[in-house]
């Protein structure tokens, strides 16, 4: 970079004079330094428009809490599933174990990672692909297709059958330890390959490493149950289900969700992803035999249409979004008008890029998964406000619920999961028959919902 780009005294003097000449800058400085940038930018009138009143709404049990873990995608998935169990058996509330899929996801991700290492033994260690693979081998994040794979293979269990542990409530130490171990495994596999070790011996090393991963996870989370006893009582304290179940049988009988009917729709208006076509992401997944993820890219209004259709059929909707954008966390409000950072700073911060540009320039991607449980409609039947169940406990937002303006949905919702019966014939045909375009591993549509 040329020295002509250096900041000099005249630049600083000009910036100081410009700042001091505007009364609004001084007021903004006092407010921001006292309360913090986002609190100072809070717009009370927008907060008042986000009341918990909806025209279409499903009723859920008690709020769940992912605590200090990045399991939002699991909580959101299990919240859509437990809803079916609660309604089937007339339960006041109910939770499926979130520690149970955590165990299997870490195990499967470890196996997926080691498979990727064996598949890239001749890649340069300092190349972009290896940097990506080594950056976060088994992080807490995930997507719907990955959860679907876990449930298809391992089923689900009630929370009592595999309760939370210190390491599921706060996954940091477990994740750091497993990540360090797996990076060491990657080193040993690559070194063995460089020394001429044949493929079958490398696979034997991988198998031994997976035994060690299982040991680590069992120490941190306990071993998942092969079977368990169930006693469920309904709202009137009547015993409605009892017996011994396997995780697969429990899912089939109490949830009864046809997993393959539920598809991932994304909304990414970038030039490389035309709407109406299918996509997958290279090297993204967890369960090897399920071969990763599959999306259909559609405009935001189509995601809204199918979400409303599913809500009208009394079923909640899994969705992924960039939760930190234009978000009043204390109020539980996602609304483009809820905070005016641009007005406070006098700069085009939040208005400086459109949705496609934010994706292209690394400003936005999916960070969090939650559940749509209601929608407010205008006189023409179009959505204006959405009810959202979060997984940050009952003390967050309003009894654990957030609201999301429809304009916010258009800008920052990137994925919804619905029954494919709500798709148009053309959309369903594209999803089921089209060979998906393979996106690079670091494409923003490969981001994992992981906000803690």
Tab-separated table of C-alpha atoms in Angstrom:
chain	number	residue	atom	x	y	z
A	1	UNK	CA	0.000	0.000	0.000
A	2	UNK	CA	1.334	3.438	-0.933
A	3	UNK	CA	2.376	5.956	1.750
A	4	UNK	CA	-0.002	8.438	0.121
A	5	UNK	CA	-2.849	6.539	1.860
A	6	UNK	CA	-1.501	7.328	5.333
A	7	UNK	CA	-3.596	9.362	7.797
A	8	UNK	CA	-1.956	12.744	8.423
A	9	UNK	CA	-2.588	15.565	10.913
A	10	UNK	CA	-4.711	17.568	8.464
A	11	UNK	CA	-7.046	14.585	8.029
A	12	UNK	CA	-7.553	14.310	11.774
A	13	UNK	CA	-8.166	18.027	12.177
A	14	UNK	CA	-10.801	18.022	9.406
A	15	UNK	CA	-12.577	14.999	10.895
A	16	UNK	CA	-12.604	16.612	14.352
A	17	UNK	CA	-14.022	19.901	13.044
A	18	UNK	CA	-16.720	18.113	11.037
A	19	UNK	CA	-17.727	16.073	14.086
A	20	UNK	CA	-17.821	19.010	16.511
A	21	UNK	CA	-19.817	21.212	14.137
A	22	UNK	CA	-22.953	19.019	14.321
A	23	UNK	CA	-25.051	19.111	17.502
A	24	UNK	CA	-26.547	15.702	16.599
A	25	UNK	CA	-23.085	14.124	16.762
A	26	UNK	CA	-22.595	15.324	20.337
A	27	UNK	CA	-26.021	14.089	21.423
A	28	UNK	CA	-25.391	10.726	19.773
A	29	UNK	CA	-21.986	10.471	21.467
A	30	UNK	CA	-23.471	11.085	24.905
A	31	UNK	CA	-26.274	8.574	24.372
A	32	UNK	CA	-24.096	5.878	22.861
A	33	UNK	CA	-21.293	6.099	25.402
A	34	UNK	CA	-23.820	5.958	28.233
A	35	UNK	CA	-26.169	3.214	27.016
A	36	UNK	CA	-24.313	1.435	24.217
A	37	UNK	CA	-24.730	1.869	20.458
A	38	UNK	CA	-27.763	-0.357	19.899
A	39	UNK	CA	-29.698	0.799	22.963
A	40	UNK	CA	-29.145	4.396	21.964
A	41	UNK	CA	-30.517	3.590	18.508
A	42	UNK	CA	-33.687	1.881	19.862
A	43	UNK	CA	-36.924	3.275	18.377
A	44	UNK	CA	-39.802	2.990	20.900
A	45	UNK	CA	-42.563	3.482	18.323
A	46	UNK	CA	-41.404	0.367	16.454
A	47	UNK	CA	-41.401	-1.615	19.686
A	48	UNK	CA	-45.028	-0.674	20.204
A	49	UNK	CA	-45.996	-2.225	16.859
A	50	UNK	CA	-44.662	-5.642	17.889
A	51	UNK	CA	-47.386	-6.895	20.212
A	52	UNK	CA	-47.993	-10.635	20.581
A	53	UNK	CA	-51.316	-10.687	18.720
A	54	UNK	CA	-51.722	-12.963	15.713
A	55	UNK	CA	-54.396	-14.196	13.310
A	56	UNK	CA	-52.892	-17.659	12.784
A	57	UNK	CA	-51.131	-19.254	15.754
A	58	UNK	CA	-50.064	-22.631	17.114
A	59	UNK	CA	-49.767	-23.244	20.861
A	60	UNK	CA	-46.512	-24.676	22.179
A	61	UNK	CA	-45.388	-26.023	25.571
A	62	UNK	CA	-42.919	-24.432	27.985
A	63	UNK	CA	-39.913	-22.609	26.544
A	64	UNK	CA	-36.674	-24.529	26.114
A	65	UNK	CA	-33.179	-23.206	26.769
A	66	UNK	CA	-30.075	-24.146	24.781
A	67	UNK	CA	-27.980	-22.379	27.434
A	68	UNK	CA	-24.309	-21.871	26.489
A	69	UNK	CA	-24.318	-24.080	23.436
A	70	UNK	CA	-24.796	-23.576	19.707
A	71	UNK	CA	-27.596	-26.141	19.415
A	72	UNK	CA	-30.289	-23.746	18.180
A	73	UNK	CA	-30.900	-25.871	15.064
A	74	UNK	CA	-31.467	-28.933	17.241
A	75	UNK	CA	-33.790	-27.098	19.609
A	76	UNK	CA	-35.761	-25.659	16.702
A	77	UNK	CA	-36.055	-29.088	15.079
A	78	UNK	CA	-37.081	-30.792	18.311
A	79	UNK	CA	-39.587	-28.023	19.050
A	80	UNK	CA	-41.347	-28.763	15.758
A	81	UNK	CA	-41.344	-32.465	16.654
A	82	UNK	CA	-42.422	-32.255	20.301
A	83	UNK	CA	-45.393	-30.171	19.181
A	84	UNK	CA	-46.783	-33.240	17.425
A	85	UNK	CA	-46.285	-35.427	20.486
A	86	UNK	CA	-47.950	-32.899	22.776
A	87	UNK	CA	-51.016	-32.637	20.565
A	88	UNK	CA	-51.263	-36.358	19.938
A	89	UNK	CA	-51.340	-37.154	23.670
A	90	UNK	CA	-52.922	-33.900	24.968
A	91	UNK	CA	-49.838	-33.003	27.035
A	92	UNK	CA	-49.424	-29.717	28.868
A	93	UNK	CA	-45.736	-29.599	27.947
A	94	UNK	CA	-43.025	-32.008	26.867
A	95	UNK	CA	-39.370	-31.959	25.818
A	96	UNK	CA	-37.296	-34.269	23.693
A	97	UNK	CA	-33.690	-34.745	24.746
A	98	UNK	CA	-31.322	-32.246	23.160
A	99	UNK	CA	-28.250	-34.026	24.574
A	100	UNK	CA	-29.135	-37.192	22.648
A	101	UNK	CA	-28.747	-35.759	19.109
A	102	UNK	CA	-25.760	-33.709	20.320
A	103	UNK	CA	-23.866	-36.943	21.043
A	104	UNK	CA	-24.648	-38.472	17.666
A	105	UNK	CA	-23.982	-35.236	15.769
A	106	UNK	CA	-20.505	-34.896	17.275
A	107	UNK	CA	-19.785	-38.534	16.462
A	108	UNK	CA	-21.047	-38.274	12.889
A	109	UNK	CA	-19.327	-34.926	12.276
A	110	UNK	CA	-16.059	-36.428	13.480
A	111	UNK	CA	-16.441	-39.289	11.038
A	112	UNK	CA	-17.403	-36.821	8.267
A	113	UNK	CA	-14.316	-34.730	9.047
A	114	UNK	CA	-11.929	-37.689	8.994
A	115	UNK	CA	-13.482	-38.806	5.713
A	116	UNK	CA	-12.826	-35.359	4.261
A	117	UNK	CA	-9.227	-35.553	5.461
A	118	UNK	CA	-8.731	-38.922	3.754
A	119	UNK	CA	-10.298	-37.481	0.617
A	120	UNK	CA	-7.902	-34.514	0.534
A	121	UNK	CA	-4.571	-36.093	1.490
A	122	UNK	CA	-2.838	-34.578	-1.529
A	123	UNK	CA	-4.277	-31.086	-1.059
A	124	UNK	CA	-1.717	-28.456	0.054
A	125	UNK	CA	-1.971	-27.879	3.784
A	126	UNK	CA	-1.862	-24.097	3.310
A	127	UNK	CA	-4.603	-24.076	0.651
A	128	UNK	CA	-8.087	-22.640	1.133
A	129	UNK	CA	-9.827	-26.039	1.229
A	130	UNK	CA	-7.663	-27.430	4.029
A	131	UNK	CA	-7.952	-24.161	5.949
A	132	UNK	CA	-11.728	-24.493	5.697
A	133	UNK	CA	-11.812	-28.159	6.742
A	134	UNK	CA	-9.556	-27.571	9.745
A	135	UNK	CA	-11.223	-24.339	10.892
A	136	UNK	CA	-14.214	-25.842	12.740
A	137	UNK	CA	-14.466	-29.623	12.273
A	138	UNK	CA	-17.238	-30.401	14.778
A	139	UNK	CA	-18.813	-27.088	15.819
A	140	UNK	CA	-22.247	-27.019	17.414
A	141	UNK	CA	-23.979	-25.552	14.350
A	142	UNK	CA	-26.101	-27.321	11.777
A	143	UNK	CA	-29.022	-27.249	9.382
A	144	UNK	CA	-32.332	-29.057	9.017
A	145	UNK	CA	-31.086	-31.667	6.528
A	146	UNK	CA	-28.354	-32.630	8.972
A	147	UNK	CA	-30.842	-33.013	11.814
A	148	UNK	CA	-33.141	-35.047	9.603
A	149	UNK	CA	-30.237	-37.422	8.961
A	150	UNK	CA	-29.621	-37.833	12.689
A	151	UNK	CA	-33.260	-38.600	13.462
A	152	UNK	CA	-33.601	-41.009	10.549
A	153	UNK	CA	-30.618	-42.972	11.839
A	154	UNK	CA	-30.885	-42.639	15.616
A	155	UNK	CA	-34.470	-41.607	16.459
A	156	UNK	CA	-35.303	-39.380	19.432
A	157	UNK	CA	-35.765	-39.866	23.183
A	158	UNK	CA	-37.591	-37.948	25.934
A	159	UNK	CA	-35.424	-35.518	27.861
A	160	UNK	CA	-35.584	-37.735	30.939
A	161	UNK	CA	-34.005	-40.617	29.023
A	162	UNK	CA	-30.840	-38.589	28.312
A	163	UNK	CA	-30.813	-35.394	30.373
A	164	UNK	CA	-28.516	-32.417	30.007
A	165	UNK	CA	-24.967	-32.539	31.378
A	166	UNK	CA	-22.489	-29.806	32.238
A	167	UNK	CA	-20.909	-30.352	28.821
A	168	UNK	CA	-24.164	-30.128	26.862
A	169	UNK	CA	-25.244	-26.986	28.701
A	170	UNK	CA	-21.877	-25.385	27.967
A	171	UNK	CA	-20.179	-27.109	25.035
A	172	UNK	CA	-17.066	-24.964	24.800
A	173	UNK	CA	-14.575	-27.198	26.636
A	174	UNK	CA	-15.855	-30.371	24.968
A	175	UNK	CA	-15.742	-28.748	21.526
A	176	UNK	CA	-12.238	-27.358	22.047
A	177	UNK	CA	-10.956	-30.713	23.266
A	178	UNK	CA	-12.540	-32.740	20.464
A	179	UNK	CA	-11.416	-30.219	17.839
A	180	UNK	CA	-7.825	-30.391	19.074
A	181	UNK	CA	-7.928	-34.185	19.053
A	182	UNK	CA	-9.322	-34.293	15.505
A	183	UNK	CA	-6.746	-31.863	14.171
A	184	UNK	CA	-4.114	-34.168	15.631
A	185	UNK	CA	-5.829	-37.070	13.860
A	186	UNK	CA	-5.693	-35.134	10.595
A	187	UNK	CA	-1.980	-34.559	11.097
A	188	UNK	CA	-1.328	-38.249	11.737
A	189	UNK	CA	-3.351	-39.361	8.708
A	190	UNK	CA	-1.564	-36.930	6.381
A	191	UNK	CA	1.842	-37.864	7.763
A	192	UNK	CA	1.057	-41.563	7.361
A	193	UNK	CA	-0.002	-40.939	3.763
A	194	UNK	CA	3.212	-39.042	3.064
A	195	UNK	CA	5.140	-42.023	4.474
A	196	UNK	CA	3.440	-44.334	1.976
A	197	UNK	CA	0.869	-46.003	4.244
A	198	UNK	CA	-1.662	-47.899	2.077
A	199	UNK	CA	-5.339	-46.937	1.976
A	200	UNK	CA	-6.572	-49.908	4.027
A	201	UNK	CA	-4.189	-49.029	6.858
A	202	UNK	CA	-5.351	-45.408	6.771
A	203	UNK	CA	-8.947	-46.585	7.059
A	204	UNK	CA	-7.956	-48.751	10.028
A	205	UNK	CA	-6.427	-45.671	11.662
A	206	UNK	CA	-9.665	-43.787	11.059
A	207	UNK	CA	-11.697	-46.582	12.668
A	208	UNK	CA	-9.470	-46.542	15.761
A	209	UNK	CA	-9.753	-42.749	15.946
A	210	UNK	CA	-13.548	-43.008	15.876
A	211	UNK	CA	-13.455	-45.402	18.836
A	212	UNK	CA	-11.506	-42.745	20.694
A	213	UNK	CA	-14.019	-40.037	19.698
A	214	UNK	CA	-16.817	-42.204	21.104
A	215	UNK	CA	-14.888	-42.512	24.378
A	216	UNK	CA	-14.454	-38.737	24.617
A	217	UNK	CA	-18.141	-38.077	23.943
A	218	UNK	CA	-19.320	-40.728	26.392
A	219	UNK	CA	-17.155	-39.169	29.108
A	220	UNK	CA	-18.597	-35.716	28.362
A	221	UNK	CA	-22.259	-36.554	27.681
A	222	UNK	CA	-22.870	-40.101	28.914
A	223	UNK	CA	-23.787	-42.942	26.578
A	224	UNK	CA	-27.047	-42.660	24.623
A	225	UNK	CA	-29.728	-45.168	25.703
A	226	UNK	CA	-30.509	-48.126	23.460
A	227	UNK	CA	-33.949	-48.377	25.110
A	228	UNK	CA	-35.830	-46.569	27.897
A	229	UNK	CA	-39.019	-46.581	29.950
A	230	UNK	CA	-41.770	-44.071	29.164
A	231	UNK	CA	-44.635	-42.789	31.319
A	232	UNK	CA	-46.566	-39.843	29.854
A	233	UNK	CA	-49.536	-38.215	31.603
A	234	UNK	CA	-51.898	-35.809	29.842
A	235	UNK	CA	-53.287	-32.474	31.063
A	236	UNK	CA	-55.792	-34.346	33.236
A	237	UNK	CA	-53.033	-36.516	34.763
A	238	UNK	CA	-54.260	-39.569	32.890
A	239	UNK	CA	-51.578	-42.064	31.840
A	240	UNK	CA	-51.620	-41.945	28.053
A	241	UNK	CA	-48.391	-43.744	27.116
A	242	UNK	CA	-46.227	-46.291	28.882
A	243	UNK	CA	-43.779	-49.010	27.980
A	244	UNK	CA	-40.246	-49.687	26.857
A	245	UNK	CA	-39.137	-48.007	23.660
A	246	UNK	CA	-36.129	-47.773	21.398
A	247	UNK	CA	-35.319	-44.266	20.109
A	248	UNK	CA	-36.457	-45.177	16.585
A	249	UNK	CA	-39.742	-46.692	17.741
A	250	UNK	CA	-40.412	-43.713	20.011
A	251	UNK	CA	-40.015	-41.318	17.093
A	252	UNK	CA	-42.211	-43.394	14.801
A	253	UNK	CA	-45.032	-43.769	17.347
A	254	UNK	CA	-45.044	-40.480	19.235
A	255	UNK	CA	-43.800	-37.963	16.657
A	256	UNK	CA	-44.843	-39.715	13.466
A	257	UNK	CA	-43.283	-37.113	11.205
A	258	UNK	CA	-42.555	-38.195	7.636
A	259	UNK	CA	-39.044	-36.803	7.484
A	260	UNK	CA	-38.563	-37.104	3.754
A	261	UNK	CA	-41.651	-34.967	3.132
A	262	UNK	CA	-39.926	-31.953	4.696
A	263	UNK	CA	-37.648	-29.936	2.440
A	264	UNK	CA	-35.277	-26.999	2.861
A	265	UNK	CA	-36.100	-23.832	0.961
A	266	UNK	CA	-33.578	-21.019	0.853
A	267	UNK	CA	-33.836	-17.428	-0.340
A	268	UNK	CA	-30.539	-16.128	-1.677
A	269	UNK	CA	-30.897	-13.483	-4.428
A	270	UNK	CA	-27.270	-13.593	-5.561
A	271	UNK	CA	-26.353	-13.779	-9.246
A	272	UNK	CA	-24.834	-17.256	-8.925
A	273	UNK	CA	-28.051	-18.778	-7.532
A	274	UNK	CA	-31.054	-18.210	-9.826
A	275	UNK	CA	-34.403	-18.791	-8.149
A	276	UNK	CA	-36.285	-21.970	-8.979
A	277	UNK	CA	-33.223	-24.212	-8.945
A	278	UNK	CA	-31.629	-26.635	-6.478
A	279	UNK	CA	-28.289	-26.382	-4.710
A	280	UNK	CA	-26.020	-28.328	-2.405
A	281	UNK	CA	-22.806	-27.393	-0.614
A	282	UNK	CA	-19.558	-29.242	-1.131
A	283	UNK	CA	-18.302	-31.145	1.932
A	284	UNK	CA	-21.167	-29.983	4.169
A	285	UNK	CA	-22.977	-32.594	6.228
A	286	UNK	CA	-22.683	-35.003	9.136
A	287	UNK	CA	-24.096	-38.492	8.346
A	288	UNK	CA	-21.927	-39.858	5.530
A	289	UNK	CA	-24.525	-42.125	3.964
A	290	UNK	CA	-27.004	-39.232	3.532
A	291	UNK	CA	-24.608	-37.254	1.291
A	292	UNK	CA	-25.093	-33.721	2.650
A	293	UNK	CA	-27.748	-31.051	2.115
A	294	UNK	CA	-30.203	-30.097	-0.633
A	295	UNK	CA	-31.983	-26.746	-1.125
A	296	UNK	CA	-34.488	-25.151	-3.465
A	297	UNK	CA	-33.891	-21.411	-3.882
A	298	UNK	CA	-37.068	-19.279	-3.997
A	299	UNK	CA	-38.032	-15.608	-3.533
A	300	UNK	CA	-38.952	-14.503	0.016
A	301	UNK	CA	-42.682	-14.280	-0.803
A	302	UNK	CA	-42.697	-17.987	-1.659
A	303	UNK	CA	-41.082	-18.845	1.668
A	304	UNK	CA	-43.769	-16.789	3.389
A	305	UNK	CA	-46.587	-18.418	1.392
A	306	UNK	CA	-45.612	-21.968	2.292
A	307	UNK	CA	-44.913	-21.028	5.927
A	308	UNK	CA	-48.396	-19.548	6.299
A	309	UNK	CA	-49.925	-22.610	4.661
A	310	UNK	CA	-48.236	-24.903	7.167
A	311	UNK	CA	-49.204	-22.681	10.104
A	312	UNK	CA	-52.831	-22.754	8.905
A	313	UNK	CA	-52.618	-26.535	9.105
A	314	UNK	CA	-51.666	-26.137	12.794
A	315	UNK	CA	-47.991	-27.047	12.405
A	316	UNK	CA	-44.974	-24.894	13.362
A	317	UNK	CA	-42.221	-24.037	10.871
A	318	UNK	CA	-38.445	-24.376	11.278
A	319	UNK	CA	-36.517	-21.386	9.897
A	320	UNK	CA	-32.975	-20.024	9.771
A	321	UNK	CA	-32.001	-16.340	9.804
A	322	UNK	CA	-29.302	-13.799	10.593
A	323	UNK	CA	-30.642	-13.011	14.039
A	324	UNK	CA	-28.254	-10.224	15.036
A	325	UNK	CA	-29.346	-7.816	12.314
A	326	UNK	CA	-31.720	-4.977	13.340
A	327	UNK	CA	-32.481	-6.956	16.484
A	328	UNK	CA	-33.535	-5.676	19.894
A	329	UNK	CA	-32.421	-8.695	21.915
A	330	UNK	CA	-33.808	-7.526	25.271
A	331	UNK	CA	-37.226	-6.869	23.741
A	332	UNK	CA	-37.142	-9.911	21.471
A	333	UNK	CA	-37.894	-7.840	18.354
A	334	UNK	CA	-36.561	-8.325	14.819
A	335	UNK	CA	-37.671	-5.248	12.921
A	336	UNK	CA	-35.879	-3.056	10.373
A	337	UNK	CA	-37.334	0.017	12.105
A	338	UNK	CA	-36.675	-1.095	15.675
A	339	UNK	CA	-33.275	0.568	15.859
A	340	UNK	CA	-32.007	3.472	13.794
A	341	UNK	CA	-28.246	3.049	13.712
A	342	UNK	CA	-27.966	5.038	10.483
A	343	UNK	CA	-29.854	7.963	12.001
A	344	UNK	CA	-27.761	7.871	15.162
A	345	UNK	CA	-24.451	7.811	13.297
A	346	UNK	CA	-25.437	9.766	10.208
A	347	UNK	CA	-23.908	6.996	8.081
A	348	UNK	CA	-25.333	4.399	5.623
A	349	UNK	CA	-24.548	1.370	7.799
A	350	UNK	CA	-27.645	-0.834	7.732
A	351	UNK	CA	-28.900	0.722	4.488
A	352	UNK	CA	-25.582	0.493	2.665
A	353	UNK	CA	-26.164	-2.866	0.933
A	354	UNK	CA	-29.111	-4.923	-0.291
A	355	UNK	CA	-29.633	-8.589	0.576
A	356	UNK	CA	-27.587	-9.978	-2.302
A	357	UNK	CA	-24.741	-7.564	-1.627
A	358	UNK	CA	-24.675	-8.469	2.066
A	359	UNK	CA	-24.266	-12.128	1.104
A	360	UNK	CA	-21.611	-11.380	-1.514
A	361	UNK	CA	-19.553	-9.140	0.769
A	362	UNK	CA	-19.660	-11.323	3.880
A	363	UNK	CA	-21.975	-9.070	5.880
A	364	UNK	CA	-24.800	-11.562	6.363
A	365	UNK	CA	-25.547	-15.279	6.471
A	366	UNK	CA	-27.678	-17.674	8.485
A	367	UNK	CA	-26.622	-17.662	12.142
A	368	UNK	CA	-29.616	-18.927	14.127
A	369	UNK	CA	-32.545	-21.322	13.802
A	370	UNK	CA	-35.930	-20.827	15.501
A	371	UNK	CA	-39.574	-21.756	14.983
A	372	UNK	CA	-42.402	-19.777	13.391
A	373	UNK	CA	-45.557	-20.253	15.459
A	374	UNK	CA	-47.855	-17.468	14.346
A	375	UNK	CA	-48.506	-14.715	11.822
A	376	UNK	CA	-50.496	-11.480	11.747
A	377	UNK	CA	-52.238	-10.690	8.446
A	378	UNK	CA	-53.506	-7.448	6.943
A	379	UNK	CA	-56.928	-6.930	5.346
A	380	UNK	CA	-55.661	-8.497	2.112
A	381	UNK	CA	-54.321	-11.586	3.862
A	382	UNK	CA	-50.669	-10.582	3.550
A	383	UNK	CA	-48.290	-11.094	6.498
A	384	UNK	CA	-47.224	-8.121	8.602
A	385	UNK	CA	-45.772	-9.709	11.753
A	386	UNK	CA	-44.540	-13.196	12.717
A	387	UNK	CA	-44.475	-14.966	16.083
A	388	UNK	CA	-41.190	-16.735	16.807
A	389	UNK	CA	-40.332	-19.321	19.447
A	390	UNK	CA	-36.701	-18.941	20.438
A	391	UNK	CA	-34.579	-21.384	22.456
A	392	UNK	CA	-33.066	-18.984	24.972
A	393	UNK	CA	-35.406	-19.771	27.865
A	394	UNK	CA	-38.611	-18.217	29.168
A	395	UNK	CA	-36.858	-15.102	30.481
A	396	UNK	CA	-35.812	-14.009	26.999
A	397	UNK	CA	-38.017	-11.610	25.012
A	398	UNK	CA	-41.634	-12.094	26.078
A	399	UNK	CA	-41.927	-15.459	27.826
A	400	UNK	CA	-39.315	-16.818	25.423
A	401	UNK	CA	-41.033	-15.507	22.295
A	402	UNK	CA	-39.759	-13.005	19.729
A	403	UNK	CA	-41.574	-11.105	17.018
A	404	UNK	CA	-40.359	-10.544	13.481
A	405	UNK	CA	-41.650	-7.906	11.103
A	406	UNK	CA	-42.483	-9.060	7.603
A	407	UNK	CA	-39.947	-6.633	6.149
A	408	UNK	CA	-37.258	-8.206	8.370
A	409	UNK	CA	-38.305	-11.654	7.100
A	410	UNK	CA	-37.676	-10.487	3.523
A	411	UNK	CA	-34.182	-9.256	4.318
A	412	UNK	CA	-32.754	-11.709	6.845
A	413	UNK	CA	-34.606	-15.038	6.689
A	414	UNK	CA	-32.543	-17.414	4.582
A	415	UNK	CA	-34.188	-20.780	5.068
A	416	UNK	CA	-37.516	-22.404	5.962
A	417	UNK	CA	-38.460	-26.078	6.193
A	418	UNK	CA	-41.946	-27.159	5.144
A	419	UNK	CA	-43.829	-30.159	3.888
A	420	UNK	CA	-43.249	-30.372	0.148
A	421	UNK	CA	-47.011	-30.634	-0.411
A	422	UNK	CA	-47.176	-26.845	-0.056
A	423	UNK	CA	-44.859	-26.309	-3.027
A	424	UNK	CA	-46.232	-25.630	-6.477
A	425	UNK	CA	-45.964	-28.453	-9.001
A	426	UNK	CA	-43.028	-26.733	-10.689
A	427	UNK	CA	-41.220	-26.143	-7.392
A	428	UNK	CA	-41.726	-29.731	-6.269
A	429	UNK	CA	-40.543	-31.052	-9.616
A	430	UNK	CA	-37.385	-28.935	-9.444
A	431	UNK	CA	-36.614	-30.052	-5.887
A	432	UNK	CA	-37.155	-33.738	-6.588
A	433	UNK	CA	-35.638	-34.141	-10.060
A	434	UNK	CA	-33.037	-31.445	-10.697
A	435	UNK	CA	-29.342	-32.192	-10.232
A	436	UNK	CA	-28.296	-29.575	-7.671
A	437	UNK	CA	-25.556	-27.089	-8.418
A	438	UNK	CA	-22.644	-27.694	-6.053
A	439	UNK	CA	-21.649	-24.567	-4.109
A	440	UNK	CA	-18.194	-24.014	-2.652
A	441	UNK	CA	-17.725	-25.153	0.981
A	442	UNK	CA	-17.406	-21.518	2.104
A	443	UNK	CA	-20.509	-20.276	0.287
A	444	UNK	CA	-22.772	-18.311	2.670
A	445	UNK	CA	-25.564	-20.831	2.046
A	446	UNK	CA	-23.338	-23.386	3.732
A	447	UNK	CA	-23.382	-21.470	7.008
A	448	UNK	CA	-24.568	-23.322	10.092
A	449	UNK	CA	-27.071	-22.039	12.625
A	450	UNK	CA	-24.924	-21.773	15.746
A	451	UNK	CA	-25.725	-18.638	17.794
A	452	UNK	CA	-25.409	-19.351	21.497
